[in-house]
CSV table of C-alpha atoms and ligand atoms in Angstrom, one decimal:
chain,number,residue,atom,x,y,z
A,1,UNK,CA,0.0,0.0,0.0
A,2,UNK,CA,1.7,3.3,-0.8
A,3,UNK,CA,1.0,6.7,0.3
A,4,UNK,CA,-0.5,8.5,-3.0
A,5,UNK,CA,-1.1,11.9,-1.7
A,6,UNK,CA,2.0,13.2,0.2
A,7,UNK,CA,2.7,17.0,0.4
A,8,UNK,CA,5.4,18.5,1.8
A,9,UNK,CA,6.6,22.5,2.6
A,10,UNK,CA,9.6,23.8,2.6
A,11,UNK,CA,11.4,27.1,3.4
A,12,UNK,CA,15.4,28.0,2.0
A,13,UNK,CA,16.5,30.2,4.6
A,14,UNK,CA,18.4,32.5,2.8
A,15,UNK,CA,19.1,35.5,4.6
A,16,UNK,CA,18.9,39.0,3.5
A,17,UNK,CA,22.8,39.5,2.7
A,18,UNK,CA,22.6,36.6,-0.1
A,19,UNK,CA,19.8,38.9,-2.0
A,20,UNK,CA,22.0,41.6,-1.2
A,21,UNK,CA,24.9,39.1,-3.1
A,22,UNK,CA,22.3,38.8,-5.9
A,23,UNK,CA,21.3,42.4,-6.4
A,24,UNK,CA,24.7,43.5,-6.8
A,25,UNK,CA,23.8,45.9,-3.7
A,26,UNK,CA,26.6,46.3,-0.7
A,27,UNK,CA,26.1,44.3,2.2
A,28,UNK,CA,26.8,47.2,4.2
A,29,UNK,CA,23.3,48.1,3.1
A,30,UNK,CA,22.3,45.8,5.9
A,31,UNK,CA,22.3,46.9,9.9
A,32,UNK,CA,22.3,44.2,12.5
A,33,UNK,CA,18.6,44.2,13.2
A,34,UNK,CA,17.9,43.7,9.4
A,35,UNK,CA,20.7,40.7,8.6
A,36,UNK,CA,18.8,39.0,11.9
A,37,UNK,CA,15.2,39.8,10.2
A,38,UNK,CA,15.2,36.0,8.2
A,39,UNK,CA,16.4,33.4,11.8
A,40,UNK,CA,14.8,36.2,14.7
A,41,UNK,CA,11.5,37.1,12.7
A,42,UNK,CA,10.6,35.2,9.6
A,43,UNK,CA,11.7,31.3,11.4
A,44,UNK,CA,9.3,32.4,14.2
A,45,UNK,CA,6.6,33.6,12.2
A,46,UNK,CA,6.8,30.8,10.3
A,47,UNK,CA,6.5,28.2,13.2
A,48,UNK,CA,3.6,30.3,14.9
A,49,UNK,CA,1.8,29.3,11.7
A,50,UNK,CA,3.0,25.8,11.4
A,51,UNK,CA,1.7,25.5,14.9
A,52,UNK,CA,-1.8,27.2,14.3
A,53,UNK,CA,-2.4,25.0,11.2
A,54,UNK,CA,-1.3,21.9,12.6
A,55,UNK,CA,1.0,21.1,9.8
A,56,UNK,CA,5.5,20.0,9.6
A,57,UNK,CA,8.0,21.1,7.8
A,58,UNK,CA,11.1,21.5,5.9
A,59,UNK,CA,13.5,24.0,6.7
A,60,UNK,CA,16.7,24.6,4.3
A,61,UNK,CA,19.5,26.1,5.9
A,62,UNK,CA,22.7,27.9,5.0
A,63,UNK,CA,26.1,26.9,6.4
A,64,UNK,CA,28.0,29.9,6.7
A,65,UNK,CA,24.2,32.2,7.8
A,66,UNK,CA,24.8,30.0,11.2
A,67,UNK,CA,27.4,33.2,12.5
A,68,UNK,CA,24.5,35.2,12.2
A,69,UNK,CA,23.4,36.5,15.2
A,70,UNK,CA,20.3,34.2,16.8
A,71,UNK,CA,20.6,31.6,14.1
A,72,UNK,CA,21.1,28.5,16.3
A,73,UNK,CA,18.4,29.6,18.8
A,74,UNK,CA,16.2,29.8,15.8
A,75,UNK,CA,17.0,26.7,14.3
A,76,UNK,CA,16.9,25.0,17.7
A,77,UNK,CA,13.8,26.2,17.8
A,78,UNK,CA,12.7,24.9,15.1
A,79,UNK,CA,14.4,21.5,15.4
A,80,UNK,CA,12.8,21.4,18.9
A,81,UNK,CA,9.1,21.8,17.2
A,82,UNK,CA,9.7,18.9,14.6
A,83,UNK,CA,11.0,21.1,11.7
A,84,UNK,CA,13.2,18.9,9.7
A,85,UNK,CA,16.5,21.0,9.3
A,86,UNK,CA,18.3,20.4,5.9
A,87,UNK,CA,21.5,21.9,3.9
A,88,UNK,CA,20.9,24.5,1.4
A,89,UNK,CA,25.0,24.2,1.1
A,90,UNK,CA,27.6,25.6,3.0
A,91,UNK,CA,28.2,29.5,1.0
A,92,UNK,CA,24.8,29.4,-1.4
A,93,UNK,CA,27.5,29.8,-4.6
A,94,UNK,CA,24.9,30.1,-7.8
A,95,UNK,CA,27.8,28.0,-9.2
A,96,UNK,CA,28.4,25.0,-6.9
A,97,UNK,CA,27.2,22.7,-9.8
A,98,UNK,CA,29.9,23.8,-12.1
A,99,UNK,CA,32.4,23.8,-9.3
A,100,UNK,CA,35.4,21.0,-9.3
A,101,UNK,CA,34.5,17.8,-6.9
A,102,UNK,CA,36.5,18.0,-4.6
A,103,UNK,CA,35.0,22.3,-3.6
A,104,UNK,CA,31.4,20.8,-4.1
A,105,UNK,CA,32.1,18.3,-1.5
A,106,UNK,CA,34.1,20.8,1.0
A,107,UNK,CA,31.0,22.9,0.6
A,108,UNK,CA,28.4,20.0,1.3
A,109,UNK,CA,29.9,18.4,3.8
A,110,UNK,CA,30.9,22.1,5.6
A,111,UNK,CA,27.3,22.7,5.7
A,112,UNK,CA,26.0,19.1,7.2
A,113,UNK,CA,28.5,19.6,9.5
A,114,UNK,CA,27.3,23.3,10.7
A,115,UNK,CA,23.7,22.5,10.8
A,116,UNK,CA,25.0,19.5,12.6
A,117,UNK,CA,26.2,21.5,14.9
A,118,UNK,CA,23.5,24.1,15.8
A,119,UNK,CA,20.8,21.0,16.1
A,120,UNK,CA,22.3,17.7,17.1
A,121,UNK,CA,21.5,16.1,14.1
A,122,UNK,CA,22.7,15.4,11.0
A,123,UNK,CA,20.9,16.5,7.7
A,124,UNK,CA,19.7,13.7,5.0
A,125,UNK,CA,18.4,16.2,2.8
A,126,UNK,CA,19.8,19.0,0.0
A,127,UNK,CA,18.6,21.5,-2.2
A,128,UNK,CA,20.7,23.4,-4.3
A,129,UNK,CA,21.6,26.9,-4.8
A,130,UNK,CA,19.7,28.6,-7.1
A,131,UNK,CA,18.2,24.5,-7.9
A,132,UNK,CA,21.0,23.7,-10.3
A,133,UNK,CA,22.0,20.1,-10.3
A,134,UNK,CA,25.1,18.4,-12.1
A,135,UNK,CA,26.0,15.3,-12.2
A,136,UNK,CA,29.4,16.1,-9.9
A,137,UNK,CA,27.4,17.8,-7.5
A,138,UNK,CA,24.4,14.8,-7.2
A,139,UNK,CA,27.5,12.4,-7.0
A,140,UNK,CA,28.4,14.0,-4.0
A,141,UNK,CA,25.1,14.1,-2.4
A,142,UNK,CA,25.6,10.0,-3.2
A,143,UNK,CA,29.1,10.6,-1.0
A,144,UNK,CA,27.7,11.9,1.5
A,145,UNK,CA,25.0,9.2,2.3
A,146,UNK,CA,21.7,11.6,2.0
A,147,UNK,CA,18.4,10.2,1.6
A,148,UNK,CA,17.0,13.0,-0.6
A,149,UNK,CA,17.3,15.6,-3.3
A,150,UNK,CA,15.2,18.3,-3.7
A,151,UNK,CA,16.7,20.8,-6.4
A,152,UNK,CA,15.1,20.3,-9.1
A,153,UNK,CA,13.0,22.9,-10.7
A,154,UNK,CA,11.2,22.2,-14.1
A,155,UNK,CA,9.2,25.4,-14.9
A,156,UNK,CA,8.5,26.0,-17.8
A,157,UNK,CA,10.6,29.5,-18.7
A,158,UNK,CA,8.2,31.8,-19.5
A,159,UNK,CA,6.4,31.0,-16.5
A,160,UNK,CA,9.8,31.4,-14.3
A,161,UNK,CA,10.5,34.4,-16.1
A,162,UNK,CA,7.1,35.8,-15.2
A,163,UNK,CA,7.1,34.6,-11.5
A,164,UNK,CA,10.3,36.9,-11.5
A,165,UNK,CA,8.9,39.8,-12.9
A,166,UNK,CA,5.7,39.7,-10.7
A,167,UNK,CA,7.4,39.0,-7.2
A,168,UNK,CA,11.3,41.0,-8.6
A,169,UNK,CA,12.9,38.1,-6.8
A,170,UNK,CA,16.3,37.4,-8.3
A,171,UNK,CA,16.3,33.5,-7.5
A,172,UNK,CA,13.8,33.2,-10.0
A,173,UNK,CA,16.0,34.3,-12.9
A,174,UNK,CA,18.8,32.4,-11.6
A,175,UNK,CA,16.9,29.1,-12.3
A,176,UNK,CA,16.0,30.7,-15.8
A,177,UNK,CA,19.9,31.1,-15.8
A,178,UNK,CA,20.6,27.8,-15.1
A,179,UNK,CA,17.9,26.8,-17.8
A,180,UNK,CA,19.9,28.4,-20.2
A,181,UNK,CA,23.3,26.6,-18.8
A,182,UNK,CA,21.4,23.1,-19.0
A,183,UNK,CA,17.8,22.6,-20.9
A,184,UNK,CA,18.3,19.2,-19.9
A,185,UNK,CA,15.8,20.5,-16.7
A,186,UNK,CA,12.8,21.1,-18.9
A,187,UNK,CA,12.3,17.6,-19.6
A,188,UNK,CA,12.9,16.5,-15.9
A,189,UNK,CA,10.3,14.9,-14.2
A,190,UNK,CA,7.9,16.7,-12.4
A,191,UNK,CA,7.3,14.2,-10.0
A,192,UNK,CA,9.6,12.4,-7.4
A,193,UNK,CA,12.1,9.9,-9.3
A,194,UNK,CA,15.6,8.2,-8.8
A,195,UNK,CA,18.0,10.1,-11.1
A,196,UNK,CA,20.2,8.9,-13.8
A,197,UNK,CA,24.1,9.6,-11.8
A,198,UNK,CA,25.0,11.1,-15.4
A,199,UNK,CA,22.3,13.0,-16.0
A,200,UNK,CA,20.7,13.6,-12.5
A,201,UNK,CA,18.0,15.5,-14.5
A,202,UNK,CA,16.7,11.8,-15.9
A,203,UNK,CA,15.7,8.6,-14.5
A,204,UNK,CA,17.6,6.5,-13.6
A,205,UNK,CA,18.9,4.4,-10.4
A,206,UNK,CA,20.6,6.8,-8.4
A,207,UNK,CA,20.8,6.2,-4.5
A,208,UNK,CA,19.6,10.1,-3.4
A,209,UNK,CA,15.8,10.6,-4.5
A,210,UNK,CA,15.2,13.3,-5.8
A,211,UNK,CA,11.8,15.4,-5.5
A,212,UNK,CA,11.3,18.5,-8.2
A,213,UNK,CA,9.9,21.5,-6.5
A,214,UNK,CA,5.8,21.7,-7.5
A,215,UNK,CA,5.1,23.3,-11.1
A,216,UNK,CA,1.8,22.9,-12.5
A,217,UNK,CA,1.1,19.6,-14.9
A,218,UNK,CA,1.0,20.5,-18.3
A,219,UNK,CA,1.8,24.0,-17.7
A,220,UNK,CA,4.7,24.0,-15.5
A,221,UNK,CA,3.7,27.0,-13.9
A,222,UNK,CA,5.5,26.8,-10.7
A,223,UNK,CA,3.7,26.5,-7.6
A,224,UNK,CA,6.0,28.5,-5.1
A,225,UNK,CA,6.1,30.7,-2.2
A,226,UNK,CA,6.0,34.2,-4.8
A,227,UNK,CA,3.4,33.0,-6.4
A,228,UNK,CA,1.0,31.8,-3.1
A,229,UNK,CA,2.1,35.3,-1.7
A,230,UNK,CA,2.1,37.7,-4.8
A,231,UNK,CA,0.4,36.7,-7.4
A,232,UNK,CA,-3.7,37.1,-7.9
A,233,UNK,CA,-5.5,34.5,-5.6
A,234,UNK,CA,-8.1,32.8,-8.4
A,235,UNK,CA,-4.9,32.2,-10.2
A,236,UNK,CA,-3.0,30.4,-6.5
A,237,UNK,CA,-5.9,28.4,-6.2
A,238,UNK,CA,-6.3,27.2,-9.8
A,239,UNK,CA,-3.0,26.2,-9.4
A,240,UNK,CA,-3.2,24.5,-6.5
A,241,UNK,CA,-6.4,22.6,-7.7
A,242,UNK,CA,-4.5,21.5,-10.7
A,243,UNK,CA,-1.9,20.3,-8.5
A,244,UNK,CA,-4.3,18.2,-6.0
A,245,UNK,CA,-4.0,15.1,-7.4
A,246,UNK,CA,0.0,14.8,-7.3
A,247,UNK,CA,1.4,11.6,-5.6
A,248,UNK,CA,3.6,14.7,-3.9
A,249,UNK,CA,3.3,18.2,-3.7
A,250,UNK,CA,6.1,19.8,-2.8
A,251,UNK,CA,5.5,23.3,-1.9
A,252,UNK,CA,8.9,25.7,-1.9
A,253,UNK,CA,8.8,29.0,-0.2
A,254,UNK,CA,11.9,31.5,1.1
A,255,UNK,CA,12.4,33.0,3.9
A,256,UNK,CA,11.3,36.3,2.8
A,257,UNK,CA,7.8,35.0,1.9
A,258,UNK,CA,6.7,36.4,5.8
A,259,UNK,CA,8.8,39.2,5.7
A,260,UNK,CA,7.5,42.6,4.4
A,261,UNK,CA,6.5,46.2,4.9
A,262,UNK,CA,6.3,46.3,8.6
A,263,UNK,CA,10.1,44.8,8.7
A,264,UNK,CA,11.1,48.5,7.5
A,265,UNK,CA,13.7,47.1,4.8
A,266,UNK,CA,16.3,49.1,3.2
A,267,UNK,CA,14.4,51.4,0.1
A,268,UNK,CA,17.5,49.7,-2.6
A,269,UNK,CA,16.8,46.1,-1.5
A,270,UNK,CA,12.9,47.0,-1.7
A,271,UNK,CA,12.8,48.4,-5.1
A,272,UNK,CA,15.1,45.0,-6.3
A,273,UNK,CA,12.6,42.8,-4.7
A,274,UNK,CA,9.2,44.1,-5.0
A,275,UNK,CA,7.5,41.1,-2.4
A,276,UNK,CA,9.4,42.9,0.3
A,277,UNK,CA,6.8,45.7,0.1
A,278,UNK,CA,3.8,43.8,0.8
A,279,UNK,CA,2.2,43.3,4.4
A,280,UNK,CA,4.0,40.2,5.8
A,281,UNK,CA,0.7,39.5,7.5
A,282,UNK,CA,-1.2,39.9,4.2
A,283,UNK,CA,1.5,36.8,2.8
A,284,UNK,CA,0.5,35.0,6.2
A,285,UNK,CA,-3.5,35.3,5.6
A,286,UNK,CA,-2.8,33.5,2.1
A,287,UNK,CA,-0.5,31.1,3.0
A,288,UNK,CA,-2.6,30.0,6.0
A,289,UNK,CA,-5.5,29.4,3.8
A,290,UNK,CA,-3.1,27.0,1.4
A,291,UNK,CA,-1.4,25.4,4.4
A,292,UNK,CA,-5.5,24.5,5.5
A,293,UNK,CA,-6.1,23.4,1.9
A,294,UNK,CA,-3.1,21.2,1.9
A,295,UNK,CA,-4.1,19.1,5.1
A,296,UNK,CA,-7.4,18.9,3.9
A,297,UNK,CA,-7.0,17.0,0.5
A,298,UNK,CA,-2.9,15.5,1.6
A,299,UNK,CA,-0.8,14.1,4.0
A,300,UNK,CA,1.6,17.1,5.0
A,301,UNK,CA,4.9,15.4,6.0
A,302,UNK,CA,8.6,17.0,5.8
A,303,UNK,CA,10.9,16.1,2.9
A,304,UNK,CA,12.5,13.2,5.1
A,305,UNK,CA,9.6,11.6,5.4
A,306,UNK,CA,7.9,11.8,2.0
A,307,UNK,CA,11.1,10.5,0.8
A,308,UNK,CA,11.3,7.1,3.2
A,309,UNK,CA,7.9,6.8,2.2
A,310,UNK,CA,8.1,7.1,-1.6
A,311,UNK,CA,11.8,5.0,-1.9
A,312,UNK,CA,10.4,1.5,-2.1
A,313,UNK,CA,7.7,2.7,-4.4
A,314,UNK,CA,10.7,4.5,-7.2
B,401,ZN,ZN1,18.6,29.9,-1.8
């Protein structure tokens, strides 16, 4: 008996000096309150809001953002409420997939090994910066004895593109970047799978499973964080109803999805990414609403869990 409708949501914590990083804006842009905003406002907003809906989680974390002040209190915290805590790599370098071996392993074992050490235990899952996957870096992932993948994004270009113009947010044109680099991610499938070691965008019988953030059958509109939070609400929940009948929905947001206006960001990172000006509690109201719909019609579990359920089954 397998478990047909699995969901799953998870948050990169990418703090604010990474956007900063991708902007092109000086990190000196950033005082202390502001480069604490995404571990001392936006990881407790976001487990105030597990906790009201009654729904886990996934939380990707960033090596080196574990020196920022109040990161391992809020990690702990979150480990302590039944977050799962995974590596989104050790420096979030947009070109770890083109990087030589032996730098893509320093960089993914130096960030199992910081979140191992801010929460006791050891991640089994990765997702990639900016959700490019090669087959170096996924034979590392093998290396390092994970359980799961979750990088791959297969939106449909125009749709990415789009997404990036309606929320301004940078890490949407990096995938369309990494589209460009290798088109081989179009035709990935949209659905969990066991990758291909030489072409971790196919199937294949690779060891790390790997579960493609949620885009839209058909369409491949992507069903993400931006797009829940920013974009018009009939078109979030025709989305979501296209996605309902997926064996696994697995629902991607950032850190910045519950931060906004109130947070009083710096006006050069605000006009670079436009969701920063809207009402944080305006992004919770619609997210709350999905997180309901989502433990009405699946069975919200985090990454880990959806993959030991799903490996005998791929
Ligand atoms: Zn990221």
């Amino acid at each position: 008996m397998g478990s047909p409708h699995l969901a799953s949501v998870s948050v990169d914590l990418d703090s604010l000096h990474h956007y900063c990083r991708i902007h092109g804006l000086p990190e000196s842009l950033l005082d202390e309150r502001v480069r604490g905003l995404v571990y001392g406002a936006a990881v407790p907003r976001f487990l105030a809001l597990f906790r009201e809906v009654g729904v886990t989680a996934t939380f990707f974390a960033i090596g080196e953002d574990q020196a920022l002040p109040g990161a391992g209190e809020g990690l702990r915290a979150a480990h302590a409420a039944g977050v799962e805590v995974a590596s989104h790599s050790f420096a979030h370098d947009y070109a770890l997939s083109r990087r030589a071996p032996a730098e893509q392993a320093a960089d993914v074992q130096g960030s199992l090994d910081a979140l191992e050490a801010a929460v006791g235990v050891r991640p089994v899952g990765f997702r990639a910066p900016g959700y490019a996957l090669s087959p170096g870096l996924y034979q590392v992932l093998c290396d390092a004895g994970l359980a799961y993948d979750s990088s791959t994004f297969p939106a449909a270009p125009y749709y990415a593109a789009k997404a990036a113009v309606m929320g301004g947010l940078a890490l949407l044109g990096r995938p369309s970047r990494s589209v460009l680099d290798r088109p081989r991610v179009l035709a990935a499938p949209t659905l969990p799978y066991r990758p291909d070691p030489a072409e971790p965008y196919a199937r294949g019988g690779g060891q790390v499973l790997e579960l493609p953030v949620a885009v839209s059958p058909g369409l491949r509109v992507p069903f993400i964080g931006t797009l829940a939070v920013a974009a018009p609400w009939p078109v979030v929940r025709h989305v979501y109803g296209a996605l309902r009948g997926s064996n696994h929905l697995n629902f991607e947001l950032h850190a910045v999805d519950l931060l906004g206006s109130e947070d009083a960001l710096p006006g050069p990172l605000l006009r670079q990414q436009r969701d920063l000006s809207i009402r944080w509690v305006e992004k919770r109201e619609r997210l709350h609403q999905l997180f309901t719909w989502m433990r009405r019609d699946f069975d919200v579990v985090t990454l880990r869990d959806a993959a030991a359920q799903l490996a005998p089954t791929l």
